[in-house]
Short mmCIF file of C-alpha atoms in Angstrom, two decimals:
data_model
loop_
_atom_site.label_atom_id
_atom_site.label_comp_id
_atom_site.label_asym_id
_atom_site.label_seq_id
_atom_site.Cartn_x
_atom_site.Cartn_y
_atom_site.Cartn_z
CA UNK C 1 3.54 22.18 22.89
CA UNK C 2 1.99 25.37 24.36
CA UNK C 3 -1.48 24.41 22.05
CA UNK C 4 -1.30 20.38 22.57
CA UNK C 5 -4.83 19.35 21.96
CA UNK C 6 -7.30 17.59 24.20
CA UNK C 7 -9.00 15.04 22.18
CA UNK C 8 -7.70 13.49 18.92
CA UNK C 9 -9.26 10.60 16.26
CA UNK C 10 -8.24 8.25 13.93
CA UNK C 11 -9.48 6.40 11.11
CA UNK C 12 -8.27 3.92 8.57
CA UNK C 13 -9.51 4.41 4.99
CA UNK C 14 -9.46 2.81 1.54
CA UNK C 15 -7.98 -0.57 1.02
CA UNK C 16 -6.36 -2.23 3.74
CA UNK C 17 -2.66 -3.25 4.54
CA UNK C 18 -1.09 -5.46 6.95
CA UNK C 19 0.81 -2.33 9.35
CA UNK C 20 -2.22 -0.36 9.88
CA UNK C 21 -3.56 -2.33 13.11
CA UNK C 22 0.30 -1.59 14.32
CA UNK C 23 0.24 2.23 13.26
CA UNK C 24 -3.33 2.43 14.97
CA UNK C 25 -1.71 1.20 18.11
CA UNK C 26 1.04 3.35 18.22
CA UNK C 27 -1.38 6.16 17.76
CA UNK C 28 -3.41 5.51 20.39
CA UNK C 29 -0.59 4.71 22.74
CA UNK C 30 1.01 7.95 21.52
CA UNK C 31 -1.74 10.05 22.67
CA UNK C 32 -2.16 8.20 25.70
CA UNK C 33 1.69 8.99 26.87
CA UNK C 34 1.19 12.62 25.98
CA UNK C 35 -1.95 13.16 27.85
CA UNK C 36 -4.38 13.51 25.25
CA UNK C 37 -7.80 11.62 24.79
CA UNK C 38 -8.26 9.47 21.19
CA UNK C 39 -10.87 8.56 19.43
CA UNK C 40 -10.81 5.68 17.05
CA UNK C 41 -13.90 6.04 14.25
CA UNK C 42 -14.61 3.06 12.33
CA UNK C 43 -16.34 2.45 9.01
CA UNK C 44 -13.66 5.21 7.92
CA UNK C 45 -15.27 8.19 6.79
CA UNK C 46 -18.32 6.61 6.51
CA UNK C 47 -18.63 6.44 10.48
CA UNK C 48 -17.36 10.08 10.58
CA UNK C 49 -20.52 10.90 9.31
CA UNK C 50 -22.30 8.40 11.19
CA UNK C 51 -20.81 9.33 14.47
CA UNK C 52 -19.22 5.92 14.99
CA UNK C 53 -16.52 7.34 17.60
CA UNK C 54 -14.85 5.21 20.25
CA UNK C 55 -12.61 6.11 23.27
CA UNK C 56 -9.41 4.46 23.21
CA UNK C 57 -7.07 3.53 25.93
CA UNK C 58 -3.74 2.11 26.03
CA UNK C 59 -5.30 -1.57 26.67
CA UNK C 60 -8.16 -1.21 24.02
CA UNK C 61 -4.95 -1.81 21.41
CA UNK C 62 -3.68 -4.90 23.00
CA UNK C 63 -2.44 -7.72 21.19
CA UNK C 64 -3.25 -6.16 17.97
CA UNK C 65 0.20 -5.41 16.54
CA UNK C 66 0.21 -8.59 15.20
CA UNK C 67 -2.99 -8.54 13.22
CA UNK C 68 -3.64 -8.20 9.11
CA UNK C 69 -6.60 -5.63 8.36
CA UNK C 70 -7.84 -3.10 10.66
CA UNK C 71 -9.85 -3.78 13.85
CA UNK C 72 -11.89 -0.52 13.19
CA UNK C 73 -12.89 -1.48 9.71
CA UNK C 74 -12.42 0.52 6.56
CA UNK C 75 -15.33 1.26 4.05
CA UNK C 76 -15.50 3.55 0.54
CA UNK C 77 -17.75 6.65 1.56
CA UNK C 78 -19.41 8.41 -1.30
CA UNK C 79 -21.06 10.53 0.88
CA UNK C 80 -18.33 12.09 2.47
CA UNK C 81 -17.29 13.13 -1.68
CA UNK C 82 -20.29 15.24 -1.65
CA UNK C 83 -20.51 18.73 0.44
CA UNK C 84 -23.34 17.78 2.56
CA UNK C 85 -21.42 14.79 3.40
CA UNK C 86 -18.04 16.31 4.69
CA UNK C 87 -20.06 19.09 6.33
CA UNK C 88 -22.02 16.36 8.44
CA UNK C 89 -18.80 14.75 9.29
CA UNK C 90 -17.27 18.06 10.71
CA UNK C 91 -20.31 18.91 13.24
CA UNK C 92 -19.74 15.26 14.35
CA UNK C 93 -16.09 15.55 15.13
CA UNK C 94 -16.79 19.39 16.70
CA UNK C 95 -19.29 18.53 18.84
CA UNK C 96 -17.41 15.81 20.06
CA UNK C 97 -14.52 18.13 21.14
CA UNK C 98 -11.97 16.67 18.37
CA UNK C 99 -9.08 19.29 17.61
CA UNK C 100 -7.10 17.00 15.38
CA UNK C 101 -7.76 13.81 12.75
CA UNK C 102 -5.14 11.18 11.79
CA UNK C 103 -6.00 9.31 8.56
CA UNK C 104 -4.11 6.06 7.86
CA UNK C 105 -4.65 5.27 3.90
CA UNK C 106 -3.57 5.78 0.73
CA UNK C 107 -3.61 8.61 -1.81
CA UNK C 108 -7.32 8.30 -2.11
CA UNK C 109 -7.99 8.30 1.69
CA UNK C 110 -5.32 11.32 1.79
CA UNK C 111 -7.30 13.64 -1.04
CA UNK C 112 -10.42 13.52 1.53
CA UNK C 113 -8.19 14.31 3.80
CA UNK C 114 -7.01 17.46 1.83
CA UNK C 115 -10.27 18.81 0.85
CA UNK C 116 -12.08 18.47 4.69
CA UNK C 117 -8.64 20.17 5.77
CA UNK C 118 -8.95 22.74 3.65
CA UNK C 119 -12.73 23.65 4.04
CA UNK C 120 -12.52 23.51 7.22
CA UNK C 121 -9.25 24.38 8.67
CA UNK C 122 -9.37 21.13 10.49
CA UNK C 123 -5.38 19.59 11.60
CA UNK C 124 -5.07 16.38 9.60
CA UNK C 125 -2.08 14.01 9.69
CA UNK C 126 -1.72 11.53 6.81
CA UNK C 127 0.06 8.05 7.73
CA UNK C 128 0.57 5.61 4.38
CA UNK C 129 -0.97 2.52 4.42
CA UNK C 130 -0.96 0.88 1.09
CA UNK C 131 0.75 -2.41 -0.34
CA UNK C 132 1.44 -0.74 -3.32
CA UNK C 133 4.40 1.68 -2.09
CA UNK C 134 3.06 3.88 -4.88
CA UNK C 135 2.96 7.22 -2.56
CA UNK C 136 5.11 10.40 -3.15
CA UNK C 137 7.32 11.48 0.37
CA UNK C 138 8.31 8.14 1.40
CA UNK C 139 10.54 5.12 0.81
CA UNK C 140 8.53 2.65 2.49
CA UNK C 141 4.38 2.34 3.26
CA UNK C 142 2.76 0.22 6.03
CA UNK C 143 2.68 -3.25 4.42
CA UNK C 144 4.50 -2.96 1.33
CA UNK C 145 6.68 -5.05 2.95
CA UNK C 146 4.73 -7.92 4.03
CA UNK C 147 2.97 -8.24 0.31
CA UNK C 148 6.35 -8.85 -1.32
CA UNK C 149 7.00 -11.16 1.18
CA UNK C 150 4.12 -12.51 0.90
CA UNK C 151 4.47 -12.74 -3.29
CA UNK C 152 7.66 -14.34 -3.13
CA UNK C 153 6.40 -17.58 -0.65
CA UNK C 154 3.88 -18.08 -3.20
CA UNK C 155 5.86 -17.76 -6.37
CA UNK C 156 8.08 -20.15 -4.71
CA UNK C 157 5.52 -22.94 -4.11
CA UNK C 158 4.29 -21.88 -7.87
CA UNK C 159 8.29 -22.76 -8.94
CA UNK C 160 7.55 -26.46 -7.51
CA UNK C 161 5.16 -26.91 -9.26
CA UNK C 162 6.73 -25.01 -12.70
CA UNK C 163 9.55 -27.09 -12.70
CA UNK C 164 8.00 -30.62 -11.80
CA UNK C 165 5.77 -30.12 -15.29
CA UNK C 166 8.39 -27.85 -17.54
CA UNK C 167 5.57 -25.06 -17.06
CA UNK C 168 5.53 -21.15 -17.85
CA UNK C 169 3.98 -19.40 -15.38
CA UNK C 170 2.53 -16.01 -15.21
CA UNK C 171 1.88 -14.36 -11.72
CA UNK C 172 -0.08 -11.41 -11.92
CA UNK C 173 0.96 -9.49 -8.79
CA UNK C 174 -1.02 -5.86 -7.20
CA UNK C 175 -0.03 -2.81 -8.62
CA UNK C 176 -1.86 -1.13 -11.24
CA UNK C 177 -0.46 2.44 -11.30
CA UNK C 178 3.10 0.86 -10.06
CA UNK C 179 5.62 -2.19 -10.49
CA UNK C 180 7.28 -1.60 -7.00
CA UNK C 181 5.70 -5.43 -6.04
CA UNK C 182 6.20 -6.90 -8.91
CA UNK C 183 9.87 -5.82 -10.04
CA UNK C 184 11.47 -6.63 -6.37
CA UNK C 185 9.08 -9.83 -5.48
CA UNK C 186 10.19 -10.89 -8.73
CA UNK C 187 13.81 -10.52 -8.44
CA UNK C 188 13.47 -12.11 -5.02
CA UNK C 189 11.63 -14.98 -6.21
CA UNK C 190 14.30 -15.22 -9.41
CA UNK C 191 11.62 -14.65 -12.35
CA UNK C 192 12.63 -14.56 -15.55
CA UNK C 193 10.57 -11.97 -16.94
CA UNK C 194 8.79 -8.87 -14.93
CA UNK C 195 5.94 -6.59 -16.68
CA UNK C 196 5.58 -3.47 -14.84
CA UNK C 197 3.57 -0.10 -15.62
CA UNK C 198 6.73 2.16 -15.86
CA UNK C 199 8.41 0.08 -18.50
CA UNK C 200 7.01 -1.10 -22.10
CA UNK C 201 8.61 -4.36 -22.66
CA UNK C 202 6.52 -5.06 -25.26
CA UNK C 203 5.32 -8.70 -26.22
CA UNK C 204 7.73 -9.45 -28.89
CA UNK C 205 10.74 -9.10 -26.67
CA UNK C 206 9.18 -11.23 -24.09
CA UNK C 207 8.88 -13.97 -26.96
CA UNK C 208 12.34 -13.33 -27.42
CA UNK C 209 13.38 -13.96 -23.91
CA UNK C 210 11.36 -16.62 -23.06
CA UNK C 211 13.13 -18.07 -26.90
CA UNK C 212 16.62 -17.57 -24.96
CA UNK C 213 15.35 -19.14 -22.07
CA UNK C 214 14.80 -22.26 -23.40
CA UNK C 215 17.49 -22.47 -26.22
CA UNK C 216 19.86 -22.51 -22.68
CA UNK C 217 18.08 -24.98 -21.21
CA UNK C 218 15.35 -23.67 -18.84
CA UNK C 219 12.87 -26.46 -18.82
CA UNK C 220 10.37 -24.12 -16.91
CA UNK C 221 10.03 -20.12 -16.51
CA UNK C 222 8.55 -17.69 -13.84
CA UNK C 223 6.86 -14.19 -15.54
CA UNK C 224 5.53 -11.52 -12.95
CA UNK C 225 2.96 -9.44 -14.38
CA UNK C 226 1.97 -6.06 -12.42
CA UNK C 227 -1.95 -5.66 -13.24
CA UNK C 228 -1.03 -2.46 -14.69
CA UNK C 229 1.63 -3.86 -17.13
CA UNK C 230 1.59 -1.52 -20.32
CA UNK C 231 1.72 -3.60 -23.01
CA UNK C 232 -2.20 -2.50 -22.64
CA UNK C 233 -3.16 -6.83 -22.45
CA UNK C 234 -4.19 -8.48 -19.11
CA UNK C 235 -2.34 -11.46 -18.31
CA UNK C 236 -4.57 -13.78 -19.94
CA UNK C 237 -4.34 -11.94 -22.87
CA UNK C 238 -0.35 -12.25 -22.42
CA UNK C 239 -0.71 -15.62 -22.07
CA UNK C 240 -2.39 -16.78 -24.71
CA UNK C 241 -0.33 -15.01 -26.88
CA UNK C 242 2.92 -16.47 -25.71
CA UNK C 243 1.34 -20.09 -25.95
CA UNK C 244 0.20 -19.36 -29.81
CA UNK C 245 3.68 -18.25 -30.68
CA UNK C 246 5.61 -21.07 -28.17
CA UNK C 247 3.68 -24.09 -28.53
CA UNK C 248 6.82 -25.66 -26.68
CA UNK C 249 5.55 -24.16 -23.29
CA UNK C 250 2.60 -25.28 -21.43
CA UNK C 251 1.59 -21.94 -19.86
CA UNK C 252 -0.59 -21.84 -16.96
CA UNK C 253 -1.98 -18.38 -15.21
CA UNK C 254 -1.92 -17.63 -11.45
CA UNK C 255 -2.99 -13.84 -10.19
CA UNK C 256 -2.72 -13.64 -6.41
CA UNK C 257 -5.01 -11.13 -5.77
CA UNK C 258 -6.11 -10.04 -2.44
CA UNK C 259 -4.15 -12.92 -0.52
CA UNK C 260 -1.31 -10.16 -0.82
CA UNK C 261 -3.24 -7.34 1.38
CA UNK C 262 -3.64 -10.15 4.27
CA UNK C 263 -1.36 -11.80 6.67
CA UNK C 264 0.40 -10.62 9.19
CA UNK C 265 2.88 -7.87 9.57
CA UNK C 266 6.14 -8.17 9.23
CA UNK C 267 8.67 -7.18 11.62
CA UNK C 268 9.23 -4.20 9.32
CA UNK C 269 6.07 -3.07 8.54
CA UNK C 270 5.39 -3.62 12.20
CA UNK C 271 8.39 -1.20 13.37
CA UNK C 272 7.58 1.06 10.30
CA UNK C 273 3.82 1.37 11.98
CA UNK C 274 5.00 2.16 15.37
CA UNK C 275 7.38 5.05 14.20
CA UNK C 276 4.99 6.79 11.93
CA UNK C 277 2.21 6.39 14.73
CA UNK C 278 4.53 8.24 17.40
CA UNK C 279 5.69 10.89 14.43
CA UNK C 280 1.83 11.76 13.98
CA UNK C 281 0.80 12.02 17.22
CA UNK C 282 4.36 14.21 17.85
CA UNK C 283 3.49 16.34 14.80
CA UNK C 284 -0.27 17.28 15.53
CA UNK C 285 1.17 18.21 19.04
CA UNK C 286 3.68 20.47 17.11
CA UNK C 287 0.92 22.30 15.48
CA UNK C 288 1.57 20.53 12.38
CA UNK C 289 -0.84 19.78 9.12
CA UNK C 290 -2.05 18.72 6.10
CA UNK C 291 0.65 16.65 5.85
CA UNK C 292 1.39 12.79 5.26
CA UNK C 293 4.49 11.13 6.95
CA UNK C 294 7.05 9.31 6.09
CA UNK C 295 10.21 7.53 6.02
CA UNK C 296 13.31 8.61 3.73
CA UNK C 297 17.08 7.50 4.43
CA UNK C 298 15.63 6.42 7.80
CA UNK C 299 14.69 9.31 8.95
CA UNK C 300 10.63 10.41 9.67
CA UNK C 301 9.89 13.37 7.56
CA UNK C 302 6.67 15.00 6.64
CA UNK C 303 5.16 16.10 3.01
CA UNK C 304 2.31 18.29 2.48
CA UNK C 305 -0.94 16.29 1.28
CA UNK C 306 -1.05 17.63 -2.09
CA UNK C 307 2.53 16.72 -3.09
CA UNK C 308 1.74 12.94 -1.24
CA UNK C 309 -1.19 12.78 -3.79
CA UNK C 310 -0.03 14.37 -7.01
CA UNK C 311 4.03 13.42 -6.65
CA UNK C 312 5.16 9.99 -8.12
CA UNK C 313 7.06 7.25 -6.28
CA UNK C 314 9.84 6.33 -8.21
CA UNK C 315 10.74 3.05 -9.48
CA UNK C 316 14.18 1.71 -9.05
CA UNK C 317 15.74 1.31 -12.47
CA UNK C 318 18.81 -0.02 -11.03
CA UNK C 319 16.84 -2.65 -10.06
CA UNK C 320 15.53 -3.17 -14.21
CA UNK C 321 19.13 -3.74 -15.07
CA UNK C 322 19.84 -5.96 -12.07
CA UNK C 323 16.77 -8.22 -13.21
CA UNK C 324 18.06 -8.46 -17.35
CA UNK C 325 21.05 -9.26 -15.86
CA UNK C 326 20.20 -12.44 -13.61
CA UNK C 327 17.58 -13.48 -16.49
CA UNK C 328 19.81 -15.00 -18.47
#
């Protein structure tokens, strides 16, 4: 702790995710506990450049662990993409005597990260905040959590209404680059069918299942569609396909969209945020990074940026198996 630092910032970036106002707290009150001033910037790295910095104290995070979003906003930056931009944003943060930058965000937010790290030789401490739990060095990011939740009270009120009109449903849930919402909201919401971008499924075999379904006597079915299913066809698409070839099913569309990135934490995400907050702030302080933390086996780890950003998360495929088999 010989070269703790003096003044610290944070920012929240890219898309955001119910945890974030909780990790931001825990920051702040991390710093605070260790002696050492922090700076929230909002706008992202948009007020970076624009010099958008605000002292923080332990009661300037009140009553925000509770809260969806992020109180200090989050905005794309194209500027800070370009060399001029990032350069701008450095002066800022040295002449406001700022040894050390924690970025809550996803892998988008964390590949800024990377690059003003790296032309700079600026500390930066990644925290994951995405719904999409699509981030390598982790088993859990802020507000994963709350989305599936948050999928499976709505695919339950959807079910109502399936089964009081002998309806197929498609749900098109978040997660274009990975299932993780869609395969384990849909198990916990008992869908019959889940699309997700790791496994082909293919059209035909869903017309098969769907077939089965109703041969055993399921008067109404559930399908959970990840945006970035790979049978290359948005759900629409899907849909009208299945009703062409089972005229027998009145098929109705629902995609959730952003109603999944609101609401408010849940307990997990919210005890998730806190630990991560307290890791980053206890990493910078051990002369740690360009690294992202994390959570694996329950234990707070860190990964360097560039393995965050370019590793894969892993789908469960035990979880592909446990979803045939309760289909039936």
């Amino acid at each position: 702790m010989k070269n703790q630092p003096k003044k610290i910032a944070v920012l929240t970036s890219g898309g955001d995710a119910p945890g974030m106002n909780a990790a931001l707290r825990a920051v702040v009150r991390a710093s605070v506990f260790y002696g050492i001033e922090c700076f929230a910037i909002h706008q992202g790295y948009q007020g970076l450049i624009d010099n958008e910095f605000e002292l923080m104290n332990a009661r300037s995070v009140n009553n925000i662990i509770n809260k969806g979003g992020t109180i200090i906003k989050s905005a794309r930056c194209l500027e800070f993409r370009t060399p001029e931009g990032r350069k701008k944003a450095y002066n800022n943060i040295k002449n406001g005597g700022i040894e050390a930058l924690v970025v809550i965000g996803g892998d988008g937010s964390f590949t800024g990260a990377m690059i003003f790290q790296n032309e700079f030789n600026f500390p930066v401490i990644g925290i994951p905040g995405t719904i999409d739990n699509d981030i390598y060095g982790t088993r859990y990011t802020l507000g994963y959590d709350t989305a599936i939740n948050t999928v499976v009270e709505a695919i339950d009120k959807i079910r109502d209404t399936a089964s009081s009109h002998n309806r197929l449903f498609f749900v098109e849930v978040m997660g274009r680059d990975a299932g993780h919402i869609a395969l384990n909201s849909g198990i916990g919401a008992g869908a019959e069918e889940i699309l997700i971008p790791e496994e082909n499924l293919g059209l035909e075999r869903l017309l098969e299942s769907l077939k089965k379904s109703e041969k055993s006597g399921k008067s109404s079915s559930i399908v959970v569609i990840a945006e970035g299913d790979k049978t290359g066809k948005n759900v629409f698409e899907i849909a009208s396909y299945v009703e062409k070839n089972l005229p027998y099913y009145e098929v109705r569309v629902s995609v959730l969209g952003h109603m999944q990135r609101g609401g408010a934490p849940s307990c997990f995400d919210r005890v998730l945020a806190s630990r991560m907050g307290v890791f980053a702030i206890e990493s910078i302080i051990e002369g740690k990074s360009n690294s992202m933390v994390g959570v694996i086996d329950d234990k707070m780890v860190l990964t360097p940026l560039k393995k965050a950003i370019k590793g894969k998360s892993k789908i469960n495929t035990n979880l592909i198996k446990v979803s045939d088999i309760l289909s039936i």
